[in-house]
Amino acid sequence: MTSLEDVYREIDAAANASNRDRSDITLIAVSKTFGADRIEPVLGAGQTHFGENRVQESQKKWPDLKAKYPNAVLHLIGPLQSNKASDAVALFDVIHTVDRDKIAKALSAEMERQGRKLDVFVQVNTGREQQKAGVMPEETRAFVERCRTVHNLSVRGLMCIPPIDEDPRDHFALLAEYARESGLSDLSMGMSADFPIAISCGATHVRVGSAIFGARDRT
Ligand SMILES: *Cc1c(COP(=O)(O)O)cnc(C)c1O
């Protein structure tokens, strides 16, 4: 897995350059759109964290893969509808896209029902884009607090997807600031094009797809 090793090397270099502990950075290999045949070699190479953006697609490939690789940790990085909360809690280990009370409540109820406690990230719409998911920056602190106290969720950190036409560094810095204000340590930010920059801004979870798996037909 040359491409995977290349990404590992780039993460090492970025961590070194900003004097960060490499063990504080988790690579999430984003395998959306790719079949089990493409995912297995990456699992076989020792990669454990994977990201998917659709619940239904994940249900087709991950139960078998997880049975075969019990150490695999599966992250939901795409939008979640509350009617899929039950399936999401059953299959995923970490949810990165909590952004409204309805979802927080549904996840919490399902975790209770299934006896599974997942870690979650709150997604922040740092670019205030109309079409994009995430809480507005000024709502972040209050929403994180409600997730903790009202919904009893275990909030690990914040997640963002910067606008494609802006310098991601500004958005990564904003997310780090919002996390500090909410007393959160983890930052899910950085994709194939900008994960070294994200690491320099404090990312603890980088979500890298095409740099590992190659180009996709769809997003
Ligand atoms: C697809 C996706 C990624 C990975 O994107 P690449 O550019 O292929 O690395 C990361 N985060 C989210 C939320 C995604 O949907």
PDB file of C-alpha atoms and ligand atoms in Angstrom:
ATOM      1  CA  MET A   1       0.000   0.000   0.000  1.00  0.00           C
ATOM      2  CA  THR A   2       2.322   2.728  -1.255  1.00  0.00           C
ATOM      3  CA  SER A   3      -0.301   5.480  -1.111  1.00  0.00           C
ATOM      4  CA  LEU A   4      -1.154   4.623   2.499  1.00  0.00           C
ATOM      5  CA  GLU A   5       2.526   4.672   3.451  1.00  0.00           C
ATOM      6  CA  ASP A   6       2.932   8.013   1.697  1.00  0.00           C
ATOM      7  CA  VAL A   7       0.089   9.451   3.775  1.00  0.00           C
ATOM      8  CA  TYR A   8       1.618   8.038   6.981  1.00  0.00           C
ATOM      9  CA  ARG A   9       4.927   9.680   6.027  1.00  0.00           C
ATOM     10  CA  GLU A  10       3.249  13.029   5.379  1.00  0.00           C
ATOM     11  CA  ILE A  11       1.491  12.834   8.744  1.00  0.00           C
ATOM     12  CA  ASP A  12       4.810  12.065  10.471  1.00  0.00           C
ATOM     13  CA  ALA A  13       6.444  15.023   8.723  1.00  0.00           C
ATOM     14  CA  ALA A  14       3.597  17.418   9.550  1.00  0.00           C
ATOM     15  CA  ALA A  15       3.573  16.297  13.198  1.00  0.00           C
ATOM     16  CA  ASN A  16       7.339  16.780  13.433  1.00  0.00           C
ATOM     17  CA  ALA A  17       7.207  20.185  11.793  1.00  0.00           C
ATOM     18  CA  SER A  18       4.791  21.471  14.429  1.00  0.00           C
ATOM     19  CA  ASN A  19       6.378  19.599  17.335  1.00  0.00           C
ATOM     20  CA  ARG A  20       3.310  17.490  17.857  1.00  0.00           C
ATOM     21  CA  ASP A  21       3.134  13.971  19.201  1.00  0.00           C
ATOM     22  CA  ARG A  22       2.344  11.639  16.295  1.00  0.00           C
ATOM     23  CA  SER A  23       0.189   9.497  18.583  1.00  0.00           C
ATOM     24  CA  ASP A  24      -2.199  12.446  19.033  1.00  0.00           C
ATOM     25  CA  ILE A  25      -3.161  12.249  15.349  1.00  0.00           C
ATOM     26  CA  THR A  26      -5.555   9.618  13.999  1.00  0.00           C
ATOM     27  CA  LEU A  27      -5.740   8.920  10.282  1.00  0.00           C
ATOM     28  CA  ILE A  28      -9.271   8.088   9.146  1.00  0.00           C
ATOM     29  CA  ALA A  29      -9.090   6.349   5.753  1.00  0.00           C
ATOM     30  CA  VAL A  30     -12.222   7.505   3.916  1.00  0.00           C
ATOM     31  CA  SER A  31     -13.438   4.499   1.932  1.00  0.00           C
ATOM     32  CA  LYS A  32     -16.784   5.847   0.660  1.00  0.00           C
ATOM     33  CA  THR A  33     -17.722   4.598  -2.833  1.00  0.00           C
ATOM     34  CA  PHE A  34     -15.058   1.866  -2.712  1.00  0.00           C
ATOM     35  CA  GLY A  35     -15.981  -1.785  -2.359  1.00  0.00           C
ATOM     36  CA  ALA A  36     -14.690  -4.314   0.145  1.00  0.00           C
ATOM     37  CA  ASP A  37     -12.137  -5.511  -2.425  1.00  0.00           C
ATOM     38  CA  ARG A  38     -10.430  -2.101  -2.256  1.00  0.00           C
ATOM     39  CA  ILE A  39     -10.810  -1.700   1.503  1.00  0.00           C
ATOM     40  CA  GLU A  40      -9.393  -5.081   2.521  1.00  0.00           C
ATOM     41  CA  PRO A  41      -5.811  -4.402   1.424  1.00  0.00           C
ATOM     42  CA  VAL A  42      -5.828  -1.208   3.519  1.00  0.00           C
ATOM     43  CA  LEU A  43      -7.121  -3.134   6.555  1.00  0.00           C
ATOM     44  CA  GLY A  44      -4.526  -5.791   5.806  1.00  0.00           C
ATOM     45  CA  ALA A  45      -1.798  -3.129   5.854  1.00  0.00           C
ATOM     46  CA  GLY A  46      -2.732  -2.381   9.463  1.00  0.00           C
ATOM     47  CA  GLN A  47      -4.920   0.709   9.053  1.00  0.00           C
ATOM     48  CA  THR A  48      -7.708   0.555  11.653  1.00  0.00           C
ATOM     49  CA  HIS A  49      -9.761   3.787  11.392  1.00  0.00           C
ATOM     50  CA  PHE A  50     -12.092   4.172   8.410  1.00  0.00           C
ATOM     51  CA  GLY A  51     -14.661   6.783   7.414  1.00  0.00           C
ATOM     52  CA  GLU A  52     -17.884   6.456   5.441  1.00  0.00           C
ATOM     53  CA  ASN A  53     -20.468   9.098   4.560  1.00  0.00           C
ATOM     54  CA  ARG A  54     -23.584   6.977   3.937  1.00  0.00           C
ATOM     55  CA  VAL A  55     -25.219   4.627   6.408  1.00  0.00           C
ATOM     56  CA  GLN A  56     -26.867   2.391   3.812  1.00  0.00           C
ATOM     57  CA  GLU A  57     -23.736   1.958   1.729  1.00  0.00           C
ATOM     58  CA  SER A  58     -21.772   1.105   4.876  1.00  0.00           C
ATOM     59  CA  GLN A  59     -24.288  -1.550   5.889  1.00  0.00           C
ATOM     60  CA  LYS A  60     -23.544  -3.377   2.648  1.00  0.00           C
ATOM     61  CA  LYS A  61     -19.818  -3.678   3.150  1.00  0.00           C
ATOM     62  CA  TRP A  62     -18.819  -3.161   6.785  1.00  0.00           C
ATOM     63  CA  PRO A  63     -20.521  -5.920   8.807  1.00  0.00           C
ATOM     64  CA  ASP A  64     -18.421  -8.552   6.995  1.00  0.00           C
ATOM     65  CA  LEU A  65     -15.254  -6.452   7.134  1.00  0.00           C
ATOM     66  CA  LYS A  66     -15.701  -5.780  10.844  1.00  0.00           C
ATOM     67  CA  ALA A  67     -16.236  -9.493  11.508  1.00  0.00           C
ATOM     68  CA  LYS A  68     -12.961 -10.203   9.736  1.00  0.00           C
ATOM     69  CA  TYR A  69     -11.063  -7.252  11.238  1.00  0.00           C
ATOM     70  CA  PRO A  70     -12.497  -6.792  14.754  1.00  0.00           C
ATOM     71  CA  ASN A  71     -10.097  -3.928  15.514  1.00  0.00           C
ATOM     72  CA  ALA A  72     -11.557  -1.748  12.772  1.00  0.00           C
ATOM     73  CA  VAL A  73     -13.026   1.539  14.029  1.00  0.00           C
ATOM     74  CA  LEU A  74     -15.735   3.018  11.817  1.00  0.00           C
ATOM     75  CA  HIS A  75     -16.434   6.766  11.660  1.00  0.00           C
ATOM     76  CA  LEU A  76     -19.582   8.300  10.163  1.00  0.00           C
ATOM     77  CA  ILE A  77     -18.471  11.516   8.456  1.00  0.00           C
ATOM     78  CA  GLY A  78     -21.578  12.241   6.356  1.00  0.00           C
ATOM     79  CA  PRO A  79     -24.939  13.782   7.250  1.00  0.00           C
ATOM     80  CA  LEU A  80     -27.243  11.674   9.377  1.00  0.00           C
ATOM     81  CA  GLN A  81     -31.040  11.565   9.345  1.00  0.00           C
ATOM     82  CA  SER A  82     -32.790  10.708  12.581  1.00  0.00           C
ATOM     83  CA  ASN A  83     -34.586   7.734  11.018  1.00  0.00           C
ATOM     84  CA  LYS A  84     -31.124   6.224  10.396  1.00  0.00           C
ATOM     85  CA  ALA A  85     -29.901   6.769  13.949  1.00  0.00           C
ATOM     86  CA  SER A  86     -30.620   3.170  14.968  1.00  0.00           C
ATOM     87  CA  ASP A  87     -28.607   1.713  12.061  1.00  0.00           C
ATOM     88  CA  ALA A  88     -25.824   4.249  12.577  1.00  0.00           C
ATOM     89  CA  VAL A  89     -25.428   3.459  16.274  1.00  0.00           C
ATOM     90  CA  ALA A  90     -25.421  -0.278  15.555  1.00  0.00           C
ATOM     91  CA  LEU A  91     -22.654  -0.087  12.925  1.00  0.00           C
ATOM     92  CA  PHE A  92     -20.488   2.963  13.606  1.00  0.00           C
ATOM     93  CA  ASP A  93     -18.106   3.672  16.491  1.00  0.00           C
ATOM     94  CA  VAL A  94     -17.769   7.458  16.160  1.00  0.00           C
ATOM     95  CA  ILE A  95     -20.175  10.022  14.645  1.00  0.00           C
ATOM     96  CA  HIS A  96     -18.619  13.264  13.333  1.00  0.00           C
ATOM     97  CA  THR A  97     -21.714  15.059  12.108  1.00  0.00           C
ATOM     98  CA  VAL A  98     -23.957  15.898  15.064  1.00  0.00           C
ATOM     99  CA  ASP A  99     -25.408  19.340  14.309  1.00  0.00           C
ATOM    100  CA  ARG A 100     -28.943  19.592  15.694  1.00  0.00           C
ATOM    101  CA  ASP A 101     -30.962  18.607  18.724  1.00  0.00           C
ATOM    102  CA  LYS A 102     -33.166  16.194  16.794  1.00  0.00           C
ATOM    103  CA  ILE A 103     -30.134  14.096  15.790  1.00  0.00           C
ATOM    104  CA  ALA A 104     -28.481  14.404  19.192  1.00  0.00           C
ATOM    105  CA  LYS A 105     -31.668  13.212  20.851  1.00  0.00           C
ATOM    106  CA  ALA A 106     -32.170  10.311  18.433  1.00  0.00           C
ATOM    107  CA  LEU A 107     -28.555   9.176  18.823  1.00  0.00           C
ATOM    108  CA  SER A 108     -28.746   9.395  22.576  1.00  0.00           C
ATOM    109  CA  ALA A 109     -31.963   7.334  22.708  1.00  0.00           C
ATOM    110  CA  GLU A 110     -30.456   4.671  20.431  1.00  0.00           C
ATOM    111  CA  MET A 111     -27.215   4.455  22.418  1.00  0.00           C
ATOM    112  CA  GLU A 112     -29.261   3.929  25.552  1.00  0.00           C
ATOM    113  CA  ARG A 113     -31.467   1.327  23.864  1.00  0.00           C
ATOM    114  CA  GLN A 114     -28.561  -0.586  22.307  1.00  0.00           C
ATOM    115  CA  GLY A 115     -26.235  -0.212  25.273  1.00  0.00           C
ATOM    116  CA  ARG A 116     -23.545   1.288  23.032  1.00  0.00           C
ATOM    117  CA  LYS A 117     -21.792   4.529  23.973  1.00  0.00           C
ATOM    118  CA  LEU A 118     -20.314   6.185  20.888  1.00  0.00           C
ATOM    119  CA  ASP A 119     -18.040   9.208  20.846  1.00  0.00           C
ATOM    120  CA  VAL A 120     -19.384  12.105  18.809  1.00  0.00           C
ATOM    121  CA  PHE A 121     -18.098  15.271  17.174  1.00  0.00           C
ATOM    122  CA  VAL A 122     -20.196  18.370  16.626  1.00  0.00           C
ATOM    123  CA  GLN A 123     -19.986  19.617  13.043  1.00  0.00           C
ATOM    124  CA  VAL A 124     -19.512  23.389  12.703  1.00  0.00           C
ATOM    125  CA  ASN A 125     -20.356  25.322   9.534  1.00  0.00           C
ATOM    126  CA  THR A 126     -17.280  27.559   9.812  1.00  0.00           C
ATOM    127  CA  GLY A 127     -17.916  29.084   6.371  1.00  0.00           C
ATOM    128  CA  ARG A 128     -21.590  29.803   7.068  1.00  0.00           C
ATOM    129  CA  GLU A 129     -22.486  28.122   3.777  1.00  0.00           C
ATOM    130  CA  GLN A 130     -26.208  27.822   3.161  1.00  0.00           C
ATOM    131  CA  GLN A 131     -26.056  24.332   1.625  1.00  0.00           C
ATOM    132  CA  LYS A 132     -23.669  22.919   4.195  1.00  0.00           C
ATOM    133  CA  ALA A 133     -24.453  21.007   7.379  1.00  0.00           C
ATOM    134  CA  GLY A 134     -23.170  22.053  10.775  1.00  0.00           C
ATOM    135  CA  VAL A 135     -24.103  24.430  13.563  1.00  0.00           C
ATOM    136  CA  MET A 136     -23.403  28.121  13.081  1.00  0.00           C
ATOM    137  CA  PRO A 137     -20.205  29.251  14.830  1.00  0.00           C
ATOM    138  CA  GLU A 138     -22.008  31.369  17.420  1.00  0.00           C
ATOM    139  CA  GLU A 139     -24.288  28.464  18.339  1.00  0.00           C
ATOM    140  CA  THR A 140     -21.459  25.994  18.881  1.00  0.00           C
ATOM    141  CA  ARG A 141     -20.866  26.495  22.565  1.00  0.00           C
ATOM    142  CA  ALA A 142     -24.523  26.280  23.594  1.00  0.00           C
ATOM    143  CA  PHE A 143     -25.130  23.261  21.347  1.00  0.00           C
ATOM    144  CA  VAL A 144     -22.109  21.375  22.694  1.00  0.00           C
ATOM    145  CA  GLU A 145     -23.375  22.092  26.198  1.00  0.00           C
ATOM    146  CA  ARG A 146     -26.860  20.755  25.342  1.00  0.00           C
ATOM    147  CA  CYS A 147     -25.323  17.631  23.778  1.00  0.00           C
ATOM    148  CA  ARG A 148     -23.539  16.991  27.059  1.00  0.00           C
ATOM    149  CA  THR A 149     -26.162  17.915  29.601  1.00  0.00           C
ATOM    150  CA  VAL A 150     -29.549  17.463  27.889  1.00  0.00           C
ATOM    151  CA  HIS A 151     -28.668  14.593  25.544  1.00  0.00           C
ATOM    152  CA  ASN A 152     -25.960  12.961  27.671  1.00  0.00           C
ATOM    153  CA  LEU A 153     -23.649  12.500  24.658  1.00  0.00           C
ATOM    154  CA  SER A 154     -19.927  11.985  24.952  1.00  0.00           C
ATOM    155  CA  VAL A 155     -18.682  14.923  22.858  1.00  0.00           C
ATOM    156  CA  ARG A 156     -15.032  14.515  21.930  1.00  0.00           C
ATOM    157  CA  GLY A 157     -14.535  17.474  19.665  1.00  0.00           C
ATOM    158  CA  LEU A 158     -15.535  19.560  16.670  1.00  0.00           C
ATOM    159  CA  MET A 159     -15.513  18.801  12.944  1.00  0.00           C
ATOM    160  CA  CYS A 160     -15.549  21.067   9.883  1.00  0.00           C
ATOM    161  CA  ILE A 161     -15.433  20.967   6.093  1.00  0.00           C
ATOM    162  CA  PRO A 162     -14.056  24.326   4.880  1.00  0.00           C
ATOM    163  CA  PRO A 163     -15.526  26.056   1.797  1.00  0.00           C
ATOM    164  CA  ILE A 164     -13.678  24.789  -1.295  1.00  0.00           C
ATOM    165  CA  ASP A 165     -12.722  28.251  -2.522  1.00  0.00           C
ATOM    166  CA  GLU A 166     -11.213  29.591   0.687  1.00  0.00           C
ATOM    167  CA  ASP A 167      -7.925  29.106   2.504  1.00  0.00           C
ATOM    168  CA  PRO A 168      -8.612  26.103   4.758  1.00  0.00           C
ATOM    169  CA  ARG A 169      -6.110  27.412   7.300  1.00  0.00           C
ATOM    170  CA  ASP A 170      -8.520  30.160   8.396  1.00  0.00           C
ATOM    171  CA  HIS A 171     -11.277  27.621   8.994  1.00  0.00           C
ATOM    172  CA  PHE A 172      -9.014  25.186  10.827  1.00  0.00           C
ATOM    173  CA  ALA A 173      -7.876  28.011  13.105  1.00  0.00           C
ATOM    174  CA  LEU A 174     -11.491  29.030  13.775  1.00  0.00           C
ATOM    175  CA  LEU A 175     -12.477  25.458  14.612  1.00  0.00           C
ATOM    176  CA  ALA A 176      -9.555  25.192  17.043  1.00  0.00           C
ATOM    177  CA  GLU A 177     -10.699  28.408  18.712  1.00  0.00           C
ATOM    178  CA  TYR A 178     -14.312  27.211  19.039  1.00  0.00           C
ATOM    179  CA  ALA A 179     -13.072  23.920  20.512  1.00  0.00           C
ATOM    180  CA  ARG A 180     -11.018  25.795  23.104  1.00  0.00           C
ATOM    181  CA  GLU A 181     -14.051  27.884  24.040  1.00  0.00           C
ATOM    182  CA  SER A 182     -16.057  24.689  24.582  1.00  0.00           C
ATOM    183  CA  GLY A 183     -13.274  22.934  26.465  1.00  0.00           C
ATOM    184  CA  LEU A 184     -12.883  20.273  23.763  1.00  0.00           C
ATOM    185  CA  SER A 185      -9.562  18.716  22.787  1.00  0.00           C
ATOM    186  CA  ASP A 186     -10.311  16.909  19.526  1.00  0.00           C
ATOM    187  CA  LEU A 187     -10.475  18.402  16.043  1.00  0.00           C
ATOM    188  CA  SER A 188     -11.707  16.446  13.005  1.00  0.00           C
ATOM    189  CA  MET A 189     -10.380  18.462  10.080  1.00  0.00           C
ATOM    190  CA  GLY A 190      -8.213  18.074   6.980  1.00  0.00           C
ATOM    191  CA  MET A 191      -8.768  15.976   3.841  1.00  0.00           C
ATOM    192  CA  SER A 192      -6.459  14.761   1.042  1.00  0.00           C
ATOM    193  CA  ALA A 193      -5.718  18.259  -0.242  1.00  0.00           C
ATOM    194  CA  ASP A 194      -4.948  19.898   3.094  1.00  0.00           C
ATOM    195  CA  PHE A 195      -4.347  17.401   5.911  1.00  0.00           C
ATOM    196  CA  PRO A 196      -0.748  18.571   6.583  1.00  0.00           C
ATOM    197  CA  ILE A 197      -2.077  22.124   7.064  1.00  0.00           C
ATOM    198  CA  ALA A 198      -4.813  20.802   9.351  1.00  0.00           C
ATOM    199  CA  ILE A 199      -2.183  19.013  11.454  1.00  0.00           C
ATOM    200  CA  SER A 200      -0.229  22.250  11.785  1.00  0.00           C
ATOM    201  CA  CYS A 201      -3.474  23.826  13.090  1.00  0.00           C
ATOM    202  CA  GLY A 202      -4.044  21.090  15.688  1.00  0.00           C
ATOM    203  CA  ALA A 203      -6.100  18.389  13.906  1.00  0.00           C
ATOM    204  CA  THR A 204      -6.409  15.198  15.954  1.00  0.00           C
ATOM    205  CA  HIS A 205      -8.401  13.362  13.258  1.00  0.00           C
ATOM    206  CA  VAL A 206      -7.651  13.785   9.561  1.00  0.00           C
ATOM    207  CA  ARG A 207     -10.118  12.325   7.049  1.00  0.00           C
ATOM    208  CA  VAL A 208      -8.219  11.224   3.954  1.00  0.00           C
ATOM    209  CA  GLY A 209      -9.868   9.470   1.008  1.00  0.00           C
ATOM    210  CA  SER A 210      -8.528   9.966  -2.504  1.00  0.00           C
ATOM    211  CA  ALA A 211      -4.865  10.225  -1.443  1.00  0.00           C
ATOM    212  CA  ILE A 212      -5.195   6.613  -0.240  1.00  0.00           C
ATOM    213  CA  PHE A 213      -7.827   5.058  -2.499  1.00  0.00           C
ATOM    214  CA  GLY A 214      -7.479   7.146  -5.667  1.00  0.00           C
ATOM    215  CA  ALA A 215     -10.086   9.265  -7.430  1.00  0.00           C
ATOM    216  CA  ARG A 216     -13.816   8.618  -6.896  1.00  0.00           C
ATOM    217  CA  ASP A 217     -16.683   8.658  -9.406  1.00  0.00           C
ATOM    218  CA  ARG A 218     -18.866  10.560  -6.968  1.00  0.00           C
ATOM    219  CA  THR A 219     -18.466  12.411  -3.693  1.00  0.00           C
TER     220      THR A 219
HETATM  221  C1  LIG B   1     -15.094  12.408   1.159  1.00  0.00           C
HETATM  222  C2  LIG B   1     -14.799  13.085   2.428  1.00  0.00           C
HETATM  223  C3  LIG B   1     -13.471  13.209   2.892  1.00  0.00           C
HETATM  224  C4  LIG B   1     -12.264  12.718   2.126  1.00  0.00           C
HETATM  225  O1  LIG B   1     -12.052  13.498   0.985  1.00  0.00           O
HETATM  226  P1  LIG B   1     -10.715  13.368   0.097  1.00  0.00           P
HETATM  227  O2  LIG B   1     -10.588  14.658  -0.570  1.00  0.00           O
HETATM  228  O3  LIG B   1     -10.961  12.231  -0.833  1.00  0.00           O
HETATM  229  O4  LIG B   1      -9.602  13.065   1.017  1.00  0.00           O
HETATM  230  C5  LIG B   1     -13.274  13.830   4.119  1.00  0.00           C
HETATM  231  N1  LIG B   1     -14.312  14.314   4.855  1.00  0.00           N
HETATM  232  C6  LIG B   1     -15.590  14.201   4.443  1.00  0.00           C
HETATM  233  C7  LIG B   1     -16.672  14.752   5.299  1.00  0.00           C
HETATM  234  C8  LIG B   1     -15.879  13.604   3.222  1.00  0.00           C
HETATM  235  O5  LIG B   1     -17.157  13.511   2.819  1.00  0.00           O
END
